[in-house]
Coordinates of C-alpha atoms in Angstrom, one line a residue:
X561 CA -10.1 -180.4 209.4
X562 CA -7.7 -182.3 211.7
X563 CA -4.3 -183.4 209.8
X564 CA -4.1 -187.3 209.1
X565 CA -0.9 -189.1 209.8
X566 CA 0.2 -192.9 209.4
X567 CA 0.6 -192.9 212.7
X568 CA -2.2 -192.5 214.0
X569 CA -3.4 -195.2 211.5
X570 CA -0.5 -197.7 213.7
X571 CA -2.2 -196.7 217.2
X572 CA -5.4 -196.8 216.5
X573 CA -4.7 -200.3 214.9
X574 CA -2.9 -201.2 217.8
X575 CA -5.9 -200.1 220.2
X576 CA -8.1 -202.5 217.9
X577 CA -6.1 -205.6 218.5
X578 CA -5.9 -204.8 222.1
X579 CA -9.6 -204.8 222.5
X580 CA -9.7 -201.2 223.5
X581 CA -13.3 -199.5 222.4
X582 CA -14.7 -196.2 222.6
X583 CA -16.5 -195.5 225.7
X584 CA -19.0 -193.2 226.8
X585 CA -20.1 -189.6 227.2
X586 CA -23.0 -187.1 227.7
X587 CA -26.3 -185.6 225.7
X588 CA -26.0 -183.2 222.8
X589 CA -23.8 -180.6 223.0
X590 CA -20.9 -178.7 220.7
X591 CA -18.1 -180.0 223.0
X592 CA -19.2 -183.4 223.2
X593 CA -19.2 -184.0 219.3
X594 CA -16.0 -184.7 217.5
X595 CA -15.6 -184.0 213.5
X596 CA -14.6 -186.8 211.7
X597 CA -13.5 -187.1 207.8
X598 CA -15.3 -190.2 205.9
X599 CA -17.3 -191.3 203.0
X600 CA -21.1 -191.6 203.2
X601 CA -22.1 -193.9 201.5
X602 CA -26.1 -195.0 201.5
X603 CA -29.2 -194.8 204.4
X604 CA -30.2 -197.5 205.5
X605 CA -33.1 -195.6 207.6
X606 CA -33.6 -192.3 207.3
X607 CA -32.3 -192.4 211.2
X608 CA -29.3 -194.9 210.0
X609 CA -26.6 -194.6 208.1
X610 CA -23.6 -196.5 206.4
X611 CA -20.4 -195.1 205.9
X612 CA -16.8 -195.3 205.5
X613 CA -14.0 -194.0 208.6
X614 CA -10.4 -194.9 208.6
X615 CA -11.3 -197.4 205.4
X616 CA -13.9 -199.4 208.0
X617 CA -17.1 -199.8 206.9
X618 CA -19.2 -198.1 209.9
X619 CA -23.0 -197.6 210.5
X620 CA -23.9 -194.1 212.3
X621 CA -27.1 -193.7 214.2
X622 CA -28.5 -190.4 214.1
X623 CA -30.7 -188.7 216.5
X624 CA -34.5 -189.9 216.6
X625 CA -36.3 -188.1 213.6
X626 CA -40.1 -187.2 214.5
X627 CA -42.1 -186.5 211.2
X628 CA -44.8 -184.0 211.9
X629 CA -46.6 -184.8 208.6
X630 CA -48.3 -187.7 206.8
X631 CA -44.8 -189.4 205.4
X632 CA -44.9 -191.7 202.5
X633 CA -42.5 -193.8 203.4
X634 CA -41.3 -195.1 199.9
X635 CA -40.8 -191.4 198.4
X636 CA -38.5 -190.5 201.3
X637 CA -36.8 -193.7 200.6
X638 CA -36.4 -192.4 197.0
X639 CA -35.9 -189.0 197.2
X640 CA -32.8 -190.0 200.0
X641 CA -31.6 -192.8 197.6
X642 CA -31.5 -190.6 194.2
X643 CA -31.0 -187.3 196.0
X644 CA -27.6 -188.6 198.0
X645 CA -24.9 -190.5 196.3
X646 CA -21.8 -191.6 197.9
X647 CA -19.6 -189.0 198.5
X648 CA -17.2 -187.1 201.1
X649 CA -18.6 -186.1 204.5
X650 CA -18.1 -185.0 207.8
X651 CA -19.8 -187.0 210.7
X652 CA -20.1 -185.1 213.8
X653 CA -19.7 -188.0 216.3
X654 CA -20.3 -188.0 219.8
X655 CA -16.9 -188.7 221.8
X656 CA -16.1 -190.0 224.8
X657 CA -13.8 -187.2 226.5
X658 CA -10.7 -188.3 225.2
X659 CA -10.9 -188.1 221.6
X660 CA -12.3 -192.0 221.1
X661 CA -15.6 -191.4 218.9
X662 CA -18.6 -193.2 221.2
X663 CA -20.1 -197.2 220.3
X664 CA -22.2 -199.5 221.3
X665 CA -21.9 -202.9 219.7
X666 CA -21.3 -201.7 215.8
X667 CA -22.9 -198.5 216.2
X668 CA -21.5 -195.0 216.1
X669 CA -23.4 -192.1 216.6
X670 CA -23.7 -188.8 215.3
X671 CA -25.1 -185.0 215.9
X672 CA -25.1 -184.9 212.3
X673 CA -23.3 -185.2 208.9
X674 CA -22.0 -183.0 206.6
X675 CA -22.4 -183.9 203.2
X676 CA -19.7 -182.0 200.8
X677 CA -21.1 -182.4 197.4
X678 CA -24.2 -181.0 198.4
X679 CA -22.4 -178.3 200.6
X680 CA -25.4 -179.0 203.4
X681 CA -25.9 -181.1 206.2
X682 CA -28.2 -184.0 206.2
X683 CA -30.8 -182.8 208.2
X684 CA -30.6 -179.6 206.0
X685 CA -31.1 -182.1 202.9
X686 CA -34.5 -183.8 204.6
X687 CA -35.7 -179.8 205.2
X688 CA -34.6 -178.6 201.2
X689 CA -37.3 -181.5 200.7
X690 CA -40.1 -180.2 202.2
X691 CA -40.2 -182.9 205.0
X692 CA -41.3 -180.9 208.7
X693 CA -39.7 -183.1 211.5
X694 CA -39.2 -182.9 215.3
X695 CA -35.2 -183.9 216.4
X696 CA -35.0 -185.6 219.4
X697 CA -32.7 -183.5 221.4
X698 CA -31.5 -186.8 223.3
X699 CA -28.7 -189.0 221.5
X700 CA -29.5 -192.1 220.3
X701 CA -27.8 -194.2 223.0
X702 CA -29.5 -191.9 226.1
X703 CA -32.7 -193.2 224.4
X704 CA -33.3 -196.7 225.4
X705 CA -36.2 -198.0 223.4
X706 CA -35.2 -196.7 220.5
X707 CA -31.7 -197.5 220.7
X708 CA -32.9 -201.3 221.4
X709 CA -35.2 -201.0 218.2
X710 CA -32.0 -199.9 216.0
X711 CA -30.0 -202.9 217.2
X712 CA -31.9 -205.4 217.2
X713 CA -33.4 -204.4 213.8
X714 CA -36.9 -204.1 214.3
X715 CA -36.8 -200.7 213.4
X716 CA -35.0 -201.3 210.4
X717 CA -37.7 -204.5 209.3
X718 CA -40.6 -202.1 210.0
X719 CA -39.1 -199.3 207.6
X720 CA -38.9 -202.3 205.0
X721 CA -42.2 -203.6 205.7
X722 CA -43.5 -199.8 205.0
X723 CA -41.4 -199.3 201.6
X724 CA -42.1 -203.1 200.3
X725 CA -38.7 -203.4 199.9
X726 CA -37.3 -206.8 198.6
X727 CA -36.7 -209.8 201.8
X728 CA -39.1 -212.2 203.2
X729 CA -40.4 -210.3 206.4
X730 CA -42.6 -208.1 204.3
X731 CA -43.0 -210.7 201.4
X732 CA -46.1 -212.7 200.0
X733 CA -46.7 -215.6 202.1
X734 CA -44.2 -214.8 204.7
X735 CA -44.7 -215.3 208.4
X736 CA -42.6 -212.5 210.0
X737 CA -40.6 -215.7 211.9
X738 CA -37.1 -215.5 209.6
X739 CA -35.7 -212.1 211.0
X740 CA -35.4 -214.2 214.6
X741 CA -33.8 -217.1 213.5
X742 CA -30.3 -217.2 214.0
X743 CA -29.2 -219.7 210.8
X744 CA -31.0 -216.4 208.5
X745 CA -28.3 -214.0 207.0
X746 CA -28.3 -210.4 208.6
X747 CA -30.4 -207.8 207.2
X748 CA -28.6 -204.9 206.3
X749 CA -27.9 -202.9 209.4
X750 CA -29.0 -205.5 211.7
X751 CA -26.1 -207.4 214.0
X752 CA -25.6 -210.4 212.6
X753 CA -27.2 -213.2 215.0
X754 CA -24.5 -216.1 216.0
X755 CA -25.4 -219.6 214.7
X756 CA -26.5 -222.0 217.0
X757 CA -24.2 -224.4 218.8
X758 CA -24.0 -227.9 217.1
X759 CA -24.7 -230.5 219.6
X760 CA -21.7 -232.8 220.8
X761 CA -21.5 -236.2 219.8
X762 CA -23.4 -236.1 216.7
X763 CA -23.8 -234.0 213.5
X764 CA -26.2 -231.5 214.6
X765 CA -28.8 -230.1 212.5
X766 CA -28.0 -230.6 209.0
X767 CA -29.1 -227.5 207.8
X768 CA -26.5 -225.2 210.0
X769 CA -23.2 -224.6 208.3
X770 CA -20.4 -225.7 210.3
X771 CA -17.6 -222.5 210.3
X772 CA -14.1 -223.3 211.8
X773 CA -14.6 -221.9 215.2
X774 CA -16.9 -224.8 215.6
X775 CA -14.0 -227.5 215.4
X776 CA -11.2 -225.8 216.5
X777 CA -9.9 -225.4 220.1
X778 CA -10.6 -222.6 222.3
X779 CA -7.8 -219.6 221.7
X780 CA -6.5 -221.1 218.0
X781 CA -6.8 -219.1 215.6
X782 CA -7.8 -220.5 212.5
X783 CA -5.3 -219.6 209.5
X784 CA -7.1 -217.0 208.0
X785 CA -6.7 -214.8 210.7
X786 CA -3.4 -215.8 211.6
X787 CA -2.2 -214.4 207.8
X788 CA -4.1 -211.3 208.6
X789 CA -2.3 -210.8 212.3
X790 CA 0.5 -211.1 210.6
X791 CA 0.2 -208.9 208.4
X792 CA -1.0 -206.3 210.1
X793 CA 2.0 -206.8 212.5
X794 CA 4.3 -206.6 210.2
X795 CA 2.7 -203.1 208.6
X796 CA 2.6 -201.8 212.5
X797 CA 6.3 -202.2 212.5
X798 CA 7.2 -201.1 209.3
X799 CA 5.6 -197.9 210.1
X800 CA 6.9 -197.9 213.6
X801 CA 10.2 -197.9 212.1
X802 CA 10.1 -194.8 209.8
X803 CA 11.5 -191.8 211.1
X804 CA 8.6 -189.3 211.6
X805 CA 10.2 -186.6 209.6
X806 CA 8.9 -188.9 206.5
X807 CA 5.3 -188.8 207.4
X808 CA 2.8 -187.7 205.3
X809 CA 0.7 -184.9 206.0
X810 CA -2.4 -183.8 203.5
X811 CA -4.5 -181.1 203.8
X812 CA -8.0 -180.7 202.8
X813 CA -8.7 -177.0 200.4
X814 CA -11.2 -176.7 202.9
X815 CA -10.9 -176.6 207.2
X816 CA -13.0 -177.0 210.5
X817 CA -12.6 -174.3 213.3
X818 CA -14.3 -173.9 216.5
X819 CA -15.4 -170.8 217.7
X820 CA -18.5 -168.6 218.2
X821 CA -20.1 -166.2 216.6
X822 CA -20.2 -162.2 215.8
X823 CA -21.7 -159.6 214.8
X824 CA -22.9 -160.4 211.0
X825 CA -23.0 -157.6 208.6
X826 CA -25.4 -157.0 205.4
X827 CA -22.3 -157.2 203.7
X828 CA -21.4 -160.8 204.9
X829 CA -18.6 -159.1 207.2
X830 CA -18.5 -160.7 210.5
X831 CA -17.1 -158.4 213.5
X832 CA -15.7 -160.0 216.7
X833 CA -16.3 -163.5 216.7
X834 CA -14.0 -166.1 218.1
X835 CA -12.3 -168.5 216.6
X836 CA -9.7 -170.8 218.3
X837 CA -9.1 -168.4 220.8
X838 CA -8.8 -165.3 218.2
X839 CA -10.6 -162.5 217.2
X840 CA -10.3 -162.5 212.8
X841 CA -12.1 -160.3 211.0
X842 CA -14.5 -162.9 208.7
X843 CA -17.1 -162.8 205.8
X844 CA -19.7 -164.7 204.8
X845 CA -21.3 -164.8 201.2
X846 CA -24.9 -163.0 201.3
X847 CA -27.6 -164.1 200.5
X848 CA -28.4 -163.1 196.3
X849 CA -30.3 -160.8 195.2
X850 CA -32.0 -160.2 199.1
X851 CA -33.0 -156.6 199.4
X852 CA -30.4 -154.2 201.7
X853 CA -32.5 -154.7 204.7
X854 CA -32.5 -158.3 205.0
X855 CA -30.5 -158.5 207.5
X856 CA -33.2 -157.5 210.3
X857 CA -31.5 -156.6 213.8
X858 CA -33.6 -159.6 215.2
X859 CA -31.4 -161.6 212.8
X860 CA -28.4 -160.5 213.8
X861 CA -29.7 -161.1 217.8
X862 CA -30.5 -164.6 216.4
X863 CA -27.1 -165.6 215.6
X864 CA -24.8 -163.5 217.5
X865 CA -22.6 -165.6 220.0
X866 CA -24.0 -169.0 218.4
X867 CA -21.3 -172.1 218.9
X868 CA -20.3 -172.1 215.3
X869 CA -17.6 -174.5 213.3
X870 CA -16.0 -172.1 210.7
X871 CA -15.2 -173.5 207.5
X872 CA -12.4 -171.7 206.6
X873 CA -10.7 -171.7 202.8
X874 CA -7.2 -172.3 202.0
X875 CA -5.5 -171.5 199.9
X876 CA -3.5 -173.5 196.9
X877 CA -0.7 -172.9 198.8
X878 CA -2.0 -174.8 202.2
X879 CA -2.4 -171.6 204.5
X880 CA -5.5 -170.5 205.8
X881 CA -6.7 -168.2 202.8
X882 CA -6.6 -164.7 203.7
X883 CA -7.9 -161.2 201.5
X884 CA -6.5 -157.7 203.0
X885 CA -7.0 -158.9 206.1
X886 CA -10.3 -161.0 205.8
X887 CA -10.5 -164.5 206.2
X888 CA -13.5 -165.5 203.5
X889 CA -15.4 -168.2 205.0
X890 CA -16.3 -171.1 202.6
X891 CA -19.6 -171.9 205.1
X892 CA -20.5 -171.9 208.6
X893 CA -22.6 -174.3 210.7
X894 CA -24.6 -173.2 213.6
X895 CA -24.1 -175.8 215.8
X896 CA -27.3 -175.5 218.4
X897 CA -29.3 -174.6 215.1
X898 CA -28.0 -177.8 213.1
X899 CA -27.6 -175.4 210.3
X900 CA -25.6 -174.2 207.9
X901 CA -25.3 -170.7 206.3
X902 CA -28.1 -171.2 203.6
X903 CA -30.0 -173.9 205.8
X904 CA -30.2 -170.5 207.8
X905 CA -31.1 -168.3 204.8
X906 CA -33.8 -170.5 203.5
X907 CA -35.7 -171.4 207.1
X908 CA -35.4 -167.4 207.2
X909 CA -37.4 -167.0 203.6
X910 CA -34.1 -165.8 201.8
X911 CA -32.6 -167.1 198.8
X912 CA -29.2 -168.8 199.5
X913 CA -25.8 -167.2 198.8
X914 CA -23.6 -167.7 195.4
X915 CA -21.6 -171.0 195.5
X916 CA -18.0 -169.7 196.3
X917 CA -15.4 -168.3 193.9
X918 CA -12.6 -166.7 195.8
X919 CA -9.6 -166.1 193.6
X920 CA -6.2 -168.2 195.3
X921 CA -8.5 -170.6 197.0
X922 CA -7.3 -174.6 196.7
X923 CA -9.8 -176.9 194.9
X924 CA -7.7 -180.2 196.0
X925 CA -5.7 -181.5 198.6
X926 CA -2.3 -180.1 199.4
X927 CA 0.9 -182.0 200.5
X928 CA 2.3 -180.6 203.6
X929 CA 6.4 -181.3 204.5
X930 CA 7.7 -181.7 207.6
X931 CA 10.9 -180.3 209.1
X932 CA 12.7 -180.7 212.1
X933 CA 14.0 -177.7 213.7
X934 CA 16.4 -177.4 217.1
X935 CA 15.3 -175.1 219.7
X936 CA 15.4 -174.0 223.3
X937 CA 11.3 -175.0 225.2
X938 CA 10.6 -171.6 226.6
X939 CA 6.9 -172.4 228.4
X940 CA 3.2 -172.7 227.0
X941 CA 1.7 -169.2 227.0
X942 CA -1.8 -171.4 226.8
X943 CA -2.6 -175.4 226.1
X944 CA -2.2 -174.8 222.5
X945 CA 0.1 -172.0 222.2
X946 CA 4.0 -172.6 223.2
X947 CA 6.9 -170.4 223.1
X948 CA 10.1 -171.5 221.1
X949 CA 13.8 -169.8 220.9
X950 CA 15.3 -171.4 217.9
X951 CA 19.2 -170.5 217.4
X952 CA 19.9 -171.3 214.1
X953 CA 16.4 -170.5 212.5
X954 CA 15.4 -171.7 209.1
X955 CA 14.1 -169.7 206.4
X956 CA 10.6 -168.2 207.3
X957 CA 11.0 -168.9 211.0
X958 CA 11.8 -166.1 213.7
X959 CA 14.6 -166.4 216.6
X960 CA 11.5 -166.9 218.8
X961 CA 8.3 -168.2 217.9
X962 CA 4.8 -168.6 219.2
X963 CA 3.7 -172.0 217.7
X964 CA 0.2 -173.5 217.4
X965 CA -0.2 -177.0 219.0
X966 CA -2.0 -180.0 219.1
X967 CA -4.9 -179.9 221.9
X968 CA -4.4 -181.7 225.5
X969 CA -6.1 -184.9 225.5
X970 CA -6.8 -184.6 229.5
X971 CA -8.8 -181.6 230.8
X972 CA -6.1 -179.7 232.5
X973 CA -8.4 -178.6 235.4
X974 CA -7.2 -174.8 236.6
X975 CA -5.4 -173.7 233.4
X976 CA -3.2 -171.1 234.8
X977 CA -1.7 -173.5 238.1
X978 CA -1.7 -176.6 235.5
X979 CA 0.6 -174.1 233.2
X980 CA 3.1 -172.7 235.9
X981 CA 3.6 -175.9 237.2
X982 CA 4.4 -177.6 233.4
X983 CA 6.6 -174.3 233.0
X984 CA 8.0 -174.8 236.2
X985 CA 9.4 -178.8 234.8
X986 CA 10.5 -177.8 231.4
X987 CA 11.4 -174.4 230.9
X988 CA 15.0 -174.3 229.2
X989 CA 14.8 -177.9 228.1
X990 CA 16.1 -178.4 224.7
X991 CA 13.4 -179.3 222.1
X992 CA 13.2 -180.8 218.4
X993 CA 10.2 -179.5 216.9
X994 CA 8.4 -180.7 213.8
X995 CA 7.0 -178.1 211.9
X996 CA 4.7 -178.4 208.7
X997 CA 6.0 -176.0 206.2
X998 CA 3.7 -175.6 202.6
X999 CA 5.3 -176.6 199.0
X1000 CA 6.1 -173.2 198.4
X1001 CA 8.8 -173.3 201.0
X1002 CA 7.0 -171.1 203.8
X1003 CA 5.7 -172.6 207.2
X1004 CA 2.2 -173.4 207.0
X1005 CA 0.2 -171.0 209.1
X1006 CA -3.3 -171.5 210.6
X1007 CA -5.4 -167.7 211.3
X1008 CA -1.5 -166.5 211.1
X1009 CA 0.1 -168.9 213.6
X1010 CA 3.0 -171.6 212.6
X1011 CA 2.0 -175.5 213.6
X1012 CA 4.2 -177.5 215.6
X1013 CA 3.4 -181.2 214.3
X1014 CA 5.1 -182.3 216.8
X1015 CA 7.8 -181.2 219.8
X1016 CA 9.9 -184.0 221.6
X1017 CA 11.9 -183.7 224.7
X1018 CA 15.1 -185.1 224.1
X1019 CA 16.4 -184.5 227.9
X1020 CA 13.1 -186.3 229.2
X1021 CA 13.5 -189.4 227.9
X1022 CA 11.9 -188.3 224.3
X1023 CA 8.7 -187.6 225.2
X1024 CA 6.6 -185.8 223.1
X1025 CA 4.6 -182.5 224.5
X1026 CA 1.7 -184.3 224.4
X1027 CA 2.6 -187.0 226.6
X1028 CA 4.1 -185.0 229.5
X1029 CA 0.6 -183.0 229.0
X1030 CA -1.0 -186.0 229.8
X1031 CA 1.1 -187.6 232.2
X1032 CA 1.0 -184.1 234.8
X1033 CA -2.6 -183.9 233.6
X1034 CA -3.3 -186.6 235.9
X1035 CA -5.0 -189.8 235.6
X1036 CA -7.5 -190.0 233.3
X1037 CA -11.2 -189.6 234.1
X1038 CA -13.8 -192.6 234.6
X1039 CA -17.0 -192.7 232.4
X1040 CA -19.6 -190.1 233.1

């Protein structure tokens, strides 16, 4: 799980009024997908959903689903209504490259989502149902026709038209006209359709509503908007203003790490895979009451060096959570299966593993602090991993430290020339790190490594690490 700040919340604000959007990117794969925390809240479609990001009402397309099976369209509509209610989720969205989740018009789209209630993803829900489906392997917006369909809403009218769901395109005595007139309300999930321009001189058709952007001037902004500018202004520089030693950090009791996978054990134990560049030693939950051979050796060919994304515990202190040396895992999501652990188990015939119980673990949010600590930059050993000499070390923290941090938002081309030359321009500079420490005192350590929040250059005209990264980066790429 990434760590939220308020001020990201000020650039990414700032980026709105701008007019800056997300851009553009590639077909489905691991590293073109970006997890993002939100609230799901209803489908639309079982292709389209509506949700909650950064407290913006969003709506996600998902890949083209391809029913092999008779469908009745108005049971899956029920079983998706009853069976998921609003509640946390993770939407793995397609990025751009630079960290900016991909749109068109007022569409995001996603690989898939996460659902944390049910502990599955959503196309893990639609299988538990019994429904057999193709996914399209191509992303929604590489797909022209049925991209178009989605946005202009015809798909969405002929799902309705197929459930007999309330509105007047699927209605007694309707003629199918409404949904293309543009002085009709939007259907849910359809772009609303501009009104039509009231002609000069006269009063126009009386049955258009006449809105203020009809009357005004060109570039006046009517006084609604001018109250909301203002105060959005004003909260950009209040939080502009606060020192970032006062911002608040909250982890999740659960987190999200990248990797691939090992050698799986009928135990659960899982030998040598990777995960953010190290080698833990992990375990899984069985599957209950499977017999001891279960776990076939085409089974563990099946899954060994899979992309994964490692859902890792913590603990109620904040750390990773960690058992004699074993980091239990809370699930795991294959990422070229688009499953997760008991997905797996179930399309394999087994039954699905205990829900989990690990003693220590955290079952809410924690509160991280943040404290500033004076030290001596002594290089980046790799782009997340920097070495620190700190003189007057606080409690917990060692003369010289090897501190996690935040990933380059450039591609740093060759890694090792990319580092000797940043070495080469800051070595021996003097540095104020932020680190995140936990509320019982102790830094906070992810798979055993302190986190540098942030690390500022005072000498180079305070910039942070992560703008020299991507200034010596290079300018960025164009769109692929």
């Amino acid at each position: 799980m990434r760590i939220s700040c308020l001020a990201l919340v000020a650039v990414v604000t700032l980026l709105t009024l701008a007019g800056l959007g997300p851009s553009t990117m590639p077909a489905a794969r691991a590293a073109d997908t970006m997890m993002q925390d939100g609230i799901w809240i209803m489908n639309t479609t079982s292709d389209v959903v509506q949700a909650e990001i950064d407290k913006k009402s969003e709506t996600i397309c998902l890949p083209r689903i391809e029913f092999t099976q008779e469908v009745d369209p108005a049971e899956l509509q029920k079983a998706l209504k009853d069976g998921i209610k609003r509640q946390g989720a993770i939407f793995h969205l397609y990025h751009d490259g630079l960290g900016r989740p991909k749109r068109i018009g007022n569409l995001l789209f996603s690989q898939d989502v996460y659902l944390k209630d049910l502990k599955m993803t959503y196309i893990g829900y639609l299988r538990s149902l019994g429904y057999k489906f193709k996914i399209s392997k191509t992303p929604a917006f590489e797909d022209p026709a049925y991209l178009r369909n989605v946005q202009s809403g015809a798909y969405l009218a002929e799902k309705r038209q197929q459930t007999g769901a309330a509105g007047t395109a699927g209605g007694p005595g309707s003629t199918g006209t409404d949904a293309g007139r543009p002085d009709q309300p939007a259907r849910p999930g359809q772009p609303a359709q501009p009104l039509r321009p009231i002609p000069s001189g006269g009063s126009g058709d009386p049955n258009l509503t006449r809105t203020s952007w009809d009357v005004m001037p060109a570039g006046v902004l009517p006084p609604g908007v001018r109250k909301t500018k203002k105060e959005l202004d004003e909260k950009i520089r209040e939080i502009k203003n606060r020192p970032y030693q006062k911002e608040i950090i909250q982890v999740d009791p659960v987190r999200w790490a990248s990797g691939r996978m090992g050698r799986l054990a009928a135990d659960g134990t899982i030998i040598g895979a990777v995960v953010e560049g190290q080698r833990p030693l992990l375990r899984l939950r069985p599957p209950a009451g499977a017999p001891p051979d279960w776990l076939t050796p085409a089974r563990i060919d099946a899954l060994a060096s899979q992309p994964c994304e490692f859902i890792l515990h913590r603990s109620a202190a904040g750390r990773d959570l960690v058992q004699q040396g074993v980091y239990p895992l809370a699930d795991i999501y294959f990422v070229d299966l688009g499953l997760t652990w008991n997905d797996w188990l179930t399309s394999e015939g087994l039954p699905p593993a205990p829900e989990p119980a690990e003693p220590g673990m955290a079952t809410a949010p924690i509160r991280l602090a943040v404290k500033v600590v004076d030290g001596t930059w002594k290089g980046l050993k790799a782009p997340v991993l920097a070495e620190v000499a700190f003189p007057a070390a606080p409690s917990g923290v060692l003369p010289t430290e090897l501190l996690r941090t935040a990933s380059p938002e450039r591609p740093l081309g060759d890694v090792k020339t990319f580092l000797a030359r940043f070495n080469a321009a800051t070595v021996g500079q003097p540095v104020s790190v932020s680190m995140l420490f936990c509320p019982d005192g102790r830094p906070y350590l992810e798979l055993g490594q302190k986190r540098a929040q942030r690390v500022l250059f005072p000498k180079l005209n305070n910039k942070t690490l992560a703008i020299l990264l991507q200034e010596m980066a290079g300018p960025s790429p164009g769109p692929r």
